[in-house]
Amino acid sequence: MKETSLDKIVSLCKRRGFIFQSSEIYGGFGAVYDYGPLGTALKDAISQRWMKSMTQLHENIVGLDSGILMHPKIWEASGHVGAFNDPLVDCKHCKARYRADELVEENPEDAVWKNIQCPSCGNAGELTDPRQFNLMFKTHVGPVEDDAAAAYLRPETAQGIYVNYLLVQGAMRLKIPFGIAQIGKAFRNEIVARNFIFRTREFEQMEMQYFVKPGNDEDSLNSWKEERLNFYSDMLGIDSSKLRYHGHGEGELAHYAKEAWDIEYEFPFGWSEIEGIHNRTDFDLKQHQEYSGKNMQIFDQEANEKYFPYIIETSAGLNRMLLAVLSDAYWEDSENNRVVLKLHPSLAPVKAVVCPLVKKDGLPDIARKIVDELKPHFKVLYDQQGSIGKRYYRQDEMGTPFGITVDHQTAEDNTVTVRERDTQKQDRIGLDGLTEALQAKISTYS
Ligand code: ATP
C-alpha cells in the first residue's frame, strides 16, 4: 500500500501554488487556507464535476446560490443556535484544548474519560469538565452591535435551500421527487482544526437536498448512497479501495437525522469523512413553518394532497474532496526519482506544457504558435527554462498530463513529441491533428 505523509502533500501544495496558509506573513491565521492558481483550478474542476453530476445528469435537480448571511431566526428554527455545539475540554496543566468526544473516541478503553491522559503533556486527570461550545460565528449587521442586529455566518448551506424550496419548485415547475444543489462557503468555529484543509473554520460545501414523498425516503437514501460512492471513482478517478461507508449509530446521529452514512476516504492520517448522506426527515421544513408562520408544505398534484416532504441530503466538503484527490494522486516514483501528481487529465489544472528543446534555431517560435493553437481549447503553458528533464519534472509535480517538445525534426516534418506524465512514454504526433489527439485523451471522463 502507498504510504504518503500529509507533510509531503502540504509542502508540494505550497511549492507548486496549490494551497497556502492564510496570512502567512503575519504568522498564519488559525485553520484558514488560501488557494493558489493551481488550487483554484483544481477546486473548480472538482466542483464543476459535482454540479454536472447533479444538475446535468439529473433532469429533476436544479442549482441555487443563496446568501451566506440569512435571517437569524433560520438558525433558531434549524436547531443550530440551541444544539450545534461541541463539548470543549481544557488540560489544566498545559492549557491544550480538545473536543471531549474525540478524546473519548481515541481512548475507548478509558471508561472514566477524565482520567484520559492529555495527548499533549501526558498528564492524566487534568482535564476540565466539558463545556458546550457553539460552533457558529456570530456577527452584527448594520452599525449597532446589539442583539437585534445579530446574524450568523452559515454553518451549512442546506438551510438556504430549505427556505427557498417552494420558490424554486414553483419557478421551475418541479414535481416531487426533485432536488436542489448548491455550492458555497460555510463557517464553523471548530475547537480543534487540524490535518491541513481537512478541518478548517472556513470551507466550501457541495450539498444537494432531495425532496421525496414520505415513505419513499428509505429507498431514496439507498440509491443516493450508491450513486455518491460511484461519483468518487467514476468522476474523480479515486481508487475505490480507499473509499468506504461508515453508518452512524444512535448516539452519533445529528439532531435532525433519522439515518446517516459517511463516505470515508483513507487519508494519510487514516479513514475520515468526506461526505455525509442523511435522511433529515421533515424536521427542518416543519421547524421553518413553525418559526416563520409560512406554509412549508408542498402540494403534490399527482397525489392531490399537501404534505411536508422528507429530505435526503448529500453533503460533501469540497476542500476535503480536494484533499482526497491530492492524496490519491500523490506518487513518489522512486525509480525515476520524481514526484508525480497522477491527476486524471480532466481534473489537471494545466493540460499540457509546450517546450522548445533549445532556445534557438526558430524552435521557440514554433512552440509559441502551438501554444496559440491549443489555448482556446484548454490550459497550456510555455516553458523554455532549464533542461528538458527539469521542465518535465516540474510539470509532473503540478499534475500536467502532457509534455509537448518542439525539436529540430519539428521544423522538418511538422511533428512533435508528446510525453505522457505517468509512463513517460513519448510519441511523435503530427501538428495537424495535435489538438484533437490531446482533446481525446483529456475527455475520457466527460
Ligand atoms: P465532522 O464530524 O468531520 O466534523 P460533520 O459530520 O460535522 O463533520 P457535516 O455537518 O455532515 O459534517 O458536513 C458535511 C460535510 O462538510 C462533511 O462531510 C465535510 O466534508 C464538510 N465539513 C464539515 N465541517 C468541515 C470543516 N470544519 N472543514 C472542512 N470541511 C468540513
Coordinates of C-alpha atoms and ligand atoms in Angstrom, one line a residue:
M1 CA 0.0 0.0 0.0
K2 CA 1.1 3.5 -0.8
E3 CA 2.2 5.4 2.3
T4 CA 2.1 9.2 2.0
S5 CA 2.7 11.6 4.8
L6 CA 0.5 14.6 4.9
D7 CA 3.5 16.8 5.3
K8 CA 4.7 15.9 1.9
I9 CA 1.4 16.9 0.3
V10 CA 1.3 20.2 2.3
S11 CA 4.8 21.0 1.1
L12 CA 4.1 20.2 -2.6
C13 CA 0.9 22.3 -2.4
K14 CA 2.9 25.3 -1.3
R15 CA 5.8 24.7 -3.7
R16 CA 3.6 24.4 -6.7
G17 CA 1.0 27.0 -5.9
F18 CA -2.0 24.8 -4.9
I19 CA -2.6 25.9 -1.3
F20 CA -1.0 28.4 1.1
Q21 CA -1.5 29.1 4.8
S22 CA -3.7 32.1 5.1
S23 CA -2.0 35.4 6.2
E24 CA 1.4 33.7 6.2
I25 CA 3.4 37.0 6.5
Y26 CA 1.6 37.5 9.8
G27 CA 2.5 34.1 11.1
G28 CA -0.6 32.4 9.7
F29 CA -4.3 32.5 10.7
G30 CA -5.8 29.6 12.5
A31 CA -7.2 26.9 10.2
V32 CA -7.8 29.1 7.1
Y33 CA -6.1 28.4 3.8
D34 CA -5.8 30.3 0.6
Y35 CA -5.9 28.6 -2.8
G36 CA -3.2 29.5 -5.3
P37 CA -3.5 29.4 -9.1
L38 CA -3.4 25.6 -9.4
G39 CA -5.5 25.0 -6.3
T40 CA -8.3 27.2 -7.6
A41 CA -8.2 25.5 -11.0
L42 CA -8.3 22.0 -9.4
K43 CA -11.1 23.0 -6.9
D44 CA -13.1 24.5 -9.8
A45 CA -12.7 21.3 -11.9
I46 CA -13.9 19.2 -8.9
S47 CA -16.9 21.4 -8.1
Q48 CA -17.9 21.5 -11.8
R49 CA -17.9 17.8 -12.0
W50 CA -20.1 17.6 -8.9
M51 CA -22.5 20.2 -10.3
K52 CA -22.6 18.3 -13.6
S53 CA -23.3 15.0 -11.8
M54 CA -26.3 16.7 -10.1
T55 CA -27.9 19.2 -12.4
Q56 CA -26.9 18.0 -15.8
L57 CA -27.1 14.2 -15.3
H58 CA -30.4 14.6 -13.4
E59 CA -33.3 16.4 -15.1
N60 CA -35.1 16.9 -11.8
I61 CA -32.2 18.6 -9.9
V62 CA -31.5 22.3 -10.2
G63 CA -29.0 24.7 -8.8
L64 CA -29.2 27.5 -6.3
D65 CA -26.8 30.1 -4.8
S66 CA -28.2 31.5 -1.5
G67 CA -26.7 34.1 0.8
I68 CA -24.1 33.3 3.5
L69 CA -25.9 35.7 5.8
M70 CA -29.5 34.9 6.3
H71 CA -32.3 35.8 8.8
P72 CA -31.0 34.8 12.2
K73 CA -34.3 33.1 13.0
I74 CA -33.4 30.4 10.4
W75 CA -30.7 29.2 12.8
E76 CA -33.1 29.1 15.7
A77 CA -35.6 27.1 13.7
S78 CA -32.9 24.7 12.4
G79 CA -31.7 24.0 15.9
H80 CA -28.2 25.3 15.3
V81 CA -28.5 28.1 17.9
G82 CA -29.5 25.6 20.6
A83 CA -27.8 22.4 19.6
F84 CA -24.9 23.0 17.2
N85 CA -22.3 22.5 20.0
D86 CA -19.2 20.6 20.6
P87 CA -18.0 19.7 24.1
L88 CA -14.8 21.6 24.8
V89 CA -12.3 20.5 27.4
D90 CA -9.0 22.0 28.5
C91 CA -6.0 20.5 30.1
K92 CA -5.5 22.3 33.4
H93 CA -1.8 21.5 33.3
C94 CA -0.7 22.6 29.8
K95 CA -3.8 24.5 28.6
A96 CA -4.2 22.4 25.5
R97 CA -7.8 22.3 24.2
Y98 CA -9.7 19.3 22.9
R99 CA -13.1 18.1 21.8
A100 CA -14.2 15.7 24.5
D101 CA -16.0 13.3 22.1
E102 CA -12.8 13.0 20.0
L103 CA -10.7 12.2 23.1
V104 CA -13.2 9.5 24.1
E105 CA -13.2 8.0 20.6
E106 CA -9.4 7.9 20.6
N107 CA -9.3 6.3 24.1
P108 CA -12.2 3.9 24.2
E109 CA -10.7 1.8 27.0
D110 CA -10.9 4.7 29.4
A111 CA -14.4 4.4 30.9
V112 CA -14.0 7.5 33.1
W113 CA -12.9 9.9 30.4
K114 CA -11.5 12.5 32.8
N115 CA -8.7 10.0 33.5
I116 CA -7.6 10.2 29.9
Q117 CA -4.0 11.3 29.5
C118 CA -3.6 14.7 27.9
P119 CA -2.2 13.9 24.5
S120 CA -0.1 17.0 24.6
C121 CA 1.6 16.9 28.1
G122 CA 0.8 13.3 29.0
N123 CA -0.7 14.1 32.4
A124 CA -3.8 12.2 33.5
G125 CA -6.7 13.5 35.5
E126 CA -6.0 17.2 34.5
L127 CA -8.9 17.7 32.1
T128 CA -11.7 20.1 32.9
D129 CA -15.4 19.2 32.7
P130 CA -16.7 19.7 29.2
R131 CA -18.3 23.0 28.3
Q132 CA -20.8 23.2 25.4
F133 CA -19.3 25.5 22.7
N134 CA -21.5 26.7 19.8
L135 CA -19.7 26.4 16.5
M136 CA -21.5 29.3 14.7
F137 CA -19.7 32.5 14.0
K138 CA -21.8 35.4 15.2
T139 CA -21.6 38.8 13.6
H140 CA -23.6 42.1 13.5
V141 CA -25.4 43.5 10.6
G142 CA -25.5 47.3 10.4
P143 CA -23.7 49.8 12.7
V144 CA -25.2 48.9 16.1
E145 CA -23.8 45.9 17.9
D146 CA -26.9 44.9 19.8
D147 CA -28.7 41.6 19.7
A148 CA -31.4 42.8 17.3
A149 CA -28.8 43.1 14.6
A150 CA -27.1 39.8 15.3
A151 CA -26.5 37.4 12.4
Y152 CA -24.6 34.2 11.8
L153 CA -22.2 33.1 9.1
R154 CA -24.0 29.9 7.9
P155 CA -22.6 26.7 9.3
E156 CA -24.1 24.7 6.4
T157 CA -25.6 25.6 3.0
A158 CA -28.6 23.4 3.4
Q159 CA -30.9 25.9 5.2
G160 CA -30.6 28.3 2.2
I161 CA -32.2 25.5 0.1
Y162 CA -35.0 24.7 2.6
V163 CA -36.2 28.3 2.9
N164 CA -36.2 28.7 -0.9
Y165 CA -37.5 25.3 -1.9
L166 CA -41.1 26.3 -2.7
L167 CA -39.9 29.3 -4.7
V168 CA -37.6 27.1 -6.7
Q169 CA -40.2 24.4 -7.2
G170 CA -42.8 26.9 -8.4
A171 CA -40.4 28.7 -10.8
M172 CA -39.1 25.5 -12.3
R173 CA -42.4 23.6 -12.2
L174 CA -40.8 20.7 -10.4
K175 CA -42.7 17.6 -9.3
I176 CA -41.8 15.5 -6.4
P177 CA -39.2 13.9 -6.2
F178 CA -36.8 16.7 -7.1
G179 CA -33.5 18.1 -5.8
I180 CA -31.8 21.4 -5.3
A181 CA -28.0 21.6 -5.4
Q182 CA -25.8 24.3 -4.0
I183 CA -22.0 25.0 -3.7
G184 CA -20.9 27.6 -1.2
K185 CA -18.9 28.7 1.8
A186 CA -19.8 27.5 5.3
F187 CA -18.2 28.5 8.5
R188 CA -17.7 26.7 11.8
N189 CA -15.7 27.8 14.7
E190 CA -14.0 24.4 15.1
I191 CA -12.4 23.8 18.5
V192 CA -9.5 21.8 17.1
A193 CA -8.8 22.4 13.5
R194 CA -6.2 20.1 12.0
N195 CA -4.9 17.9 9.2
F196 CA -4.3 20.8 6.7
I197 CA -7.5 21.6 4.7
F198 CA -9.4 18.6 6.2
R199 CA -10.9 20.6 9.1
T200 CA -10.9 24.4 8.8
R201 CA -13.0 27.2 10.1
E202 CA -14.0 28.4 6.6
F203 CA -14.7 25.8 4.0
E204 CA -16.9 25.0 1.0
Q205 CA -19.8 22.6 0.9
M206 CA -21.5 21.0 -2.0
E207 CA -24.9 20.0 -0.8
M208 CA -27.9 18.5 -2.6
Q209 CA -31.3 18.3 -0.9
Y210 CA -33.6 15.7 -2.4
F211 CA -37.3 16.2 -1.7
V212 CA -39.3 13.0 -1.6
K213 CA -42.7 11.8 -0.6
P214 CA -42.7 10.4 3.0
G215 CA -42.4 6.7 2.8
N216 CA -40.1 6.8 -0.2
D217 CA -37.2 8.2 1.9
E218 CA -35.5 5.0 2.7
D219 CA -35.3 3.8 -0.9
S220 CA -34.1 7.2 -2.0
L221 CA -31.4 7.2 0.6
N222 CA -30.2 3.8 -0.5
S223 CA -30.0 4.9 -4.2
W224 CA -28.2 8.1 -3.3
K225 CA -25.7 6.1 -1.2
E226 CA -24.8 4.1 -4.2
E227 CA -24.6 7.0 -6.6
R228 CA -22.5 9.2 -4.4
L229 CA -19.9 6.5 -3.8
N230 CA -19.6 5.8 -7.5
F231 CA -19.0 9.5 -8.1
Y232 CA -15.6 9.4 -6.5
S233 CA -14.3 6.6 -8.6
D234 CA -16.1 7.4 -11.9
M235 CA -15.9 11.1 -12.0
L236 CA -12.8 11.9 -9.9
G237 CA -10.8 8.8 -10.7
I238 CA -10.2 8.0 -7.0
D239 CA -9.1 4.5 -6.1
S240 CA -12.3 2.7 -4.9
S241 CA -10.4 0.5 -2.4
K242 CA -9.7 3.7 -0.4
L243 CA -13.4 4.5 -0.1
R244 CA -15.9 3.0 2.3
Y245 CA -19.2 3.7 4.1
H246 CA -19.5 4.3 7.9
G247 CA -23.0 4.2 9.3
H248 CA -24.0 6.4 12.3
G249 CA -25.1 4.6 15.4
E250 CA -27.9 6.0 17.6
G251 CA -25.5 8.2 19.7
E252 CA -23.8 9.7 16.7
L253 CA -26.9 10.9 14.8
A254 CA -27.3 14.7 14.4
H255 CA -30.4 16.3 16.0
Y256 CA -32.3 16.3 12.7
A257 CA -31.3 12.8 11.3
K258 CA -33.2 9.5 11.1
E259 CA -30.4 7.7 9.3
A260 CA -26.9 8.9 8.4
W261 CA -23.9 7.5 6.5
D262 CA -20.5 8.9 6.0
I263 CA -18.4 8.3 2.9
E264 CA -14.9 7.9 4.2
Y265 CA -11.6 8.1 2.4
E266 CA -8.3 6.6 3.6
F267 CA -6.3 9.8 4.1
P268 CA -2.6 9.7 5.0
F269 CA -3.8 10.3 8.6
G270 CA -6.5 7.5 8.5
W271 CA -10.1 6.8 7.4
S272 CA -12.1 10.1 7.7
E273 CA -15.3 11.5 6.4
I274 CA -15.6 13.4 3.2
E275 CA -19.3 13.3 2.7
G276 CA -22.5 12.6 4.6
I277 CA -25.7 11.1 3.3
H278 CA -28.5 12.0 5.7
N279 CA -32.2 11.3 6.0
R280 CA -33.2 14.6 7.5
T281 CA -36.9 13.7 7.5
D282 CA -39.4 16.6 7.6
F283 CA -37.7 18.1 10.6
D284 CA -36.3 21.3 9.0
L285 CA -39.4 22.2 7.0
K286 CA -41.7 21.7 10.0
Q287 CA -39.4 23.9 12.1
H288 CA -39.4 26.6 9.4
Q289 CA -43.2 26.6 9.2
E290 CA -43.4 27.0 12.9
Y291 CA -40.8 29.8 13.2
S292 CA -41.8 31.7 10.1
G293 CA -45.6 31.2 10.2
K294 CA -45.5 30.5 6.5
N295 CA -46.7 27.3 4.7
M296 CA -43.8 25.0 4.1
Q297 CA -45.8 22.1 2.7
I298 CA -45.8 21.1 -0.9
F299 CA -48.9 20.4 -2.9
D300 CA -48.4 17.1 -4.8
Q301 CA -50.6 17.4 -7.8
E302 CA -50.3 13.7 -8.7
A303 CA -51.4 12.5 -5.3
N304 CA -53.7 15.5 -4.9
E305 CA -52.5 16.1 -1.3
K306 CA -50.4 18.5 0.7
Y307 CA -47.6 17.3 2.9
F308 CA -44.1 18.0 4.3
P309 CA -41.7 16.2 2.0
Y310 CA -38.9 14.2 3.5
I311 CA -35.4 15.3 2.7
I312 CA -32.5 13.2 1.7
E313 CA -29.3 15.2 1.9
T314 CA -25.9 14.5 0.3
S315 CA -23.5 16.9 1.9
A316 CA -19.9 16.9 0.7
G317 CA -16.9 19.1 1.6
L318 CA -15.2 20.5 -1.5
N319 CA -11.9 21.0 0.4
R320 CA -12.0 17.5 1.8
M321 CA -12.7 16.2 -1.6
L322 CA -9.8 18.1 -3.0
L323 CA -7.5 16.7 -0.3
A324 CA -8.7 13.2 -1.2
V325 CA -8.0 13.8 -4.8
L326 CA -4.5 15.1 -4.0
S327 CA -3.8 12.3 -1.5
D328 CA -4.9 9.7 -4.1
A329 CA -2.8 11.3 -6.9
Y330 CA 0.4 11.8 -4.9
W331 CA 3.0 9.4 -6.2
E332 CA 6.7 9.1 -5.4
D333 CA 8.2 7.5 -8.5
S334 CA 11.4 6.3 -6.7
E335 CA 12.7 4.6 -9.8
N336 CA 12.9 7.8 -11.7
N337 CA 13.5 10.0 -8.6
R338 CA 10.5 12.2 -9.1
V339 CA 7.2 13.2 -7.5
V340 CA 4.1 13.0 -9.7
L341 CA 0.5 14.1 -9.1
K342 CA -1.3 11.4 -11.1
L343 CA -4.4 13.6 -11.6
H344 CA -6.9 12.5 -14.1
P345 CA -6.4 14.7 -17.2
S346 CA -9.9 16.1 -17.0
L347 CA -9.1 17.5 -13.5
A348 CA -5.5 18.6 -14.1
P349 CA -5.1 22.4 -13.8
V350 CA -2.7 22.6 -16.8
K351 CA -3.3 20.1 -19.6
A352 CA 0.0 20.4 -21.4
V353 CA 3.3 22.2 -21.4
V354 CA 4.9 23.2 -24.7
C355 CA 8.7 23.2 -24.7
P356 CA 11.2 24.2 -27.4
L357 CA 14.2 21.8 -27.0
V358 CA 16.6 24.7 -27.3
K359 CA 16.2 28.4 -27.2
K360 CA 17.4 28.9 -30.8
D361 CA 17.0 27.7 -34.4
G362 CA 13.4 29.1 -34.6
L363 CA 12.1 26.4 -32.2
P364 CA 10.7 28.9 -29.6
D365 CA 8.6 30.5 -32.4
I366 CA 7.1 27.1 -33.4
A367 CA 6.4 26.4 -29.8
R368 CA 4.6 29.7 -29.3
K369 CA 2.5 29.0 -32.3
I370 CA 1.5 25.7 -30.8
V371 CA 0.5 27.4 -27.6
D372 CA -1.7 29.8 -29.5
E373 CA -3.4 27.0 -31.3
L374 CA -4.1 25.0 -28.1
K375 CA -5.0 27.7 -25.7
P376 CA -8.6 28.3 -26.8
H377 CA -9.3 24.6 -26.1
F378 CA -7.5 24.0 -22.8
K379 CA -5.0 25.5 -20.4
V380 CA -1.4 25.1 -21.7
L381 CA 1.9 26.6 -20.5
Y382 CA 5.0 27.6 -22.4
D383 CA 8.4 26.7 -20.8
Q384 CA 11.9 27.2 -22.1
Q385 CA 13.7 27.4 -18.7
G386 CA 16.3 24.7 -17.8
S387 CA 16.9 21.2 -19.1
I388 CA 14.0 19.4 -20.7
G389 CA 14.1 16.8 -17.9
K390 CA 13.8 19.5 -15.2
R391 CA 11.0 21.1 -17.1
Y392 CA 9.1 17.8 -17.2
Y393 CA 9.7 17.1 -13.6
R394 CA 8.3 20.5 -12.6
Q395 CA 5.1 19.7 -14.6
D396 CA 4.9 16.2 -13.1
E397 CA 4.5 17.8 -9.6
M398 CA 1.8 20.0 -11.0
G399 CA 0.0 17.1 -12.4
T400 CA 0.3 18.2 -16.0
P401 CA -0.6 15.1 -18.1
F402 CA 1.2 16.0 -21.4
G403 CA 4.6 17.5 -22.3
I404 CA 5.0 18.6 -25.9
T405 CA 8.5 19.1 -27.2
V406 CA 9.5 21.0 -30.3
D407 CA 12.8 19.8 -31.7
H408 CA 14.8 20.1 -34.9
Q409 CA 12.7 17.4 -36.5
T410 CA 9.6 19.5 -36.0
A411 CA 11.0 22.1 -38.4
E412 CA 11.4 19.4 -41.0
D413 CA 8.3 17.3 -40.8
N414 CA 5.8 19.2 -38.6
T415 CA 5.7 16.6 -35.8
V416 CA 6.3 17.0 -32.1
T417 CA 6.9 14.5 -29.3
V418 CA 4.1 14.1 -26.8
R419 CA 5.3 12.7 -23.4
E420 CA 2.8 11.1 -21.1
R421 CA 3.3 12.1 -17.4
D422 CA 2.8 8.7 -15.7
T423 CA 4.5 6.4 -18.1
Q424 CA 7.0 9.0 -19.5
K425 CA 6.3 7.3 -22.9
Q426 CA 6.9 9.6 -25.9
D427 CA 5.0 9.5 -29.2
R428 CA 5.5 11.6 -32.3
I429 CA 2.3 13.3 -33.4
G430 CA 1.7 15.5 -36.4
L431 CA 0.8 19.1 -35.7
D432 CA -2.3 18.9 -37.9
G433 CA -4.1 16.5 -35.5
L434 CA -2.5 17.6 -32.2
T435 CA -5.5 19.5 -30.7
E436 CA -7.8 16.6 -31.4
A437 CA -5.4 14.0 -30.2
L438 CA -4.9 15.8 -26.9
Q439 CA -8.6 16.5 -26.5
A440 CA -9.5 12.8 -26.9
K441 CA -7.0 11.9 -24.2
I442 CA -8.3 14.6 -21.8
S443 CA -12.0 14.0 -22.2
T444 CA -12.2 10.3 -21.2
Y445 CA -14.4 11.1 -18.2
S446 CA -16.6 13.9 -19.5
Ligands
ATP1 P1 -17.1 16.2 11.2 O1 -17.7 15.1 12.0 O2 -15.8 15.8 10.5 O3 -17.0 17.5 12.0 P2 -19.7 16.7 10.3 O4 -20.3 15.3 10.4 O5 -20.0 17.8 11.3 O6 -18.1 16.6 10.1 P3 -21.4 17.6 8.3 O7 -22.1 18.5 9.1 O8 -22.2 16.3 7.9 O9 -20.0 17.2 8.9 O10 -20.9 18.4 7.0 C1 -20.9 17.8 5.7 C2 -19.5 17.8 5.1 O11 -19.0 19.1 5.2 C3 -18.5 16.9 5.8 O12 -18.6 15.6 5.3 C4 -17.2 17.6 5.4 O13 -16.8 17.1 4.1 C5 -17.6 19.1 5.3 N1 -17.1 19.7 6.5 C6 -17.7 19.8 7.7 N2 -17.0 20.5 8.6 C7 -15.9 20.9 7.9 C8 -14.7 21.6 8.3 N3 -14.6 22.2 9.5 N4 -13.7 21.8 7.4 C9 -13.8 21.3 6.2 N5 -14.9 20.6 5.7 C10 -15.9 20.4 6.6

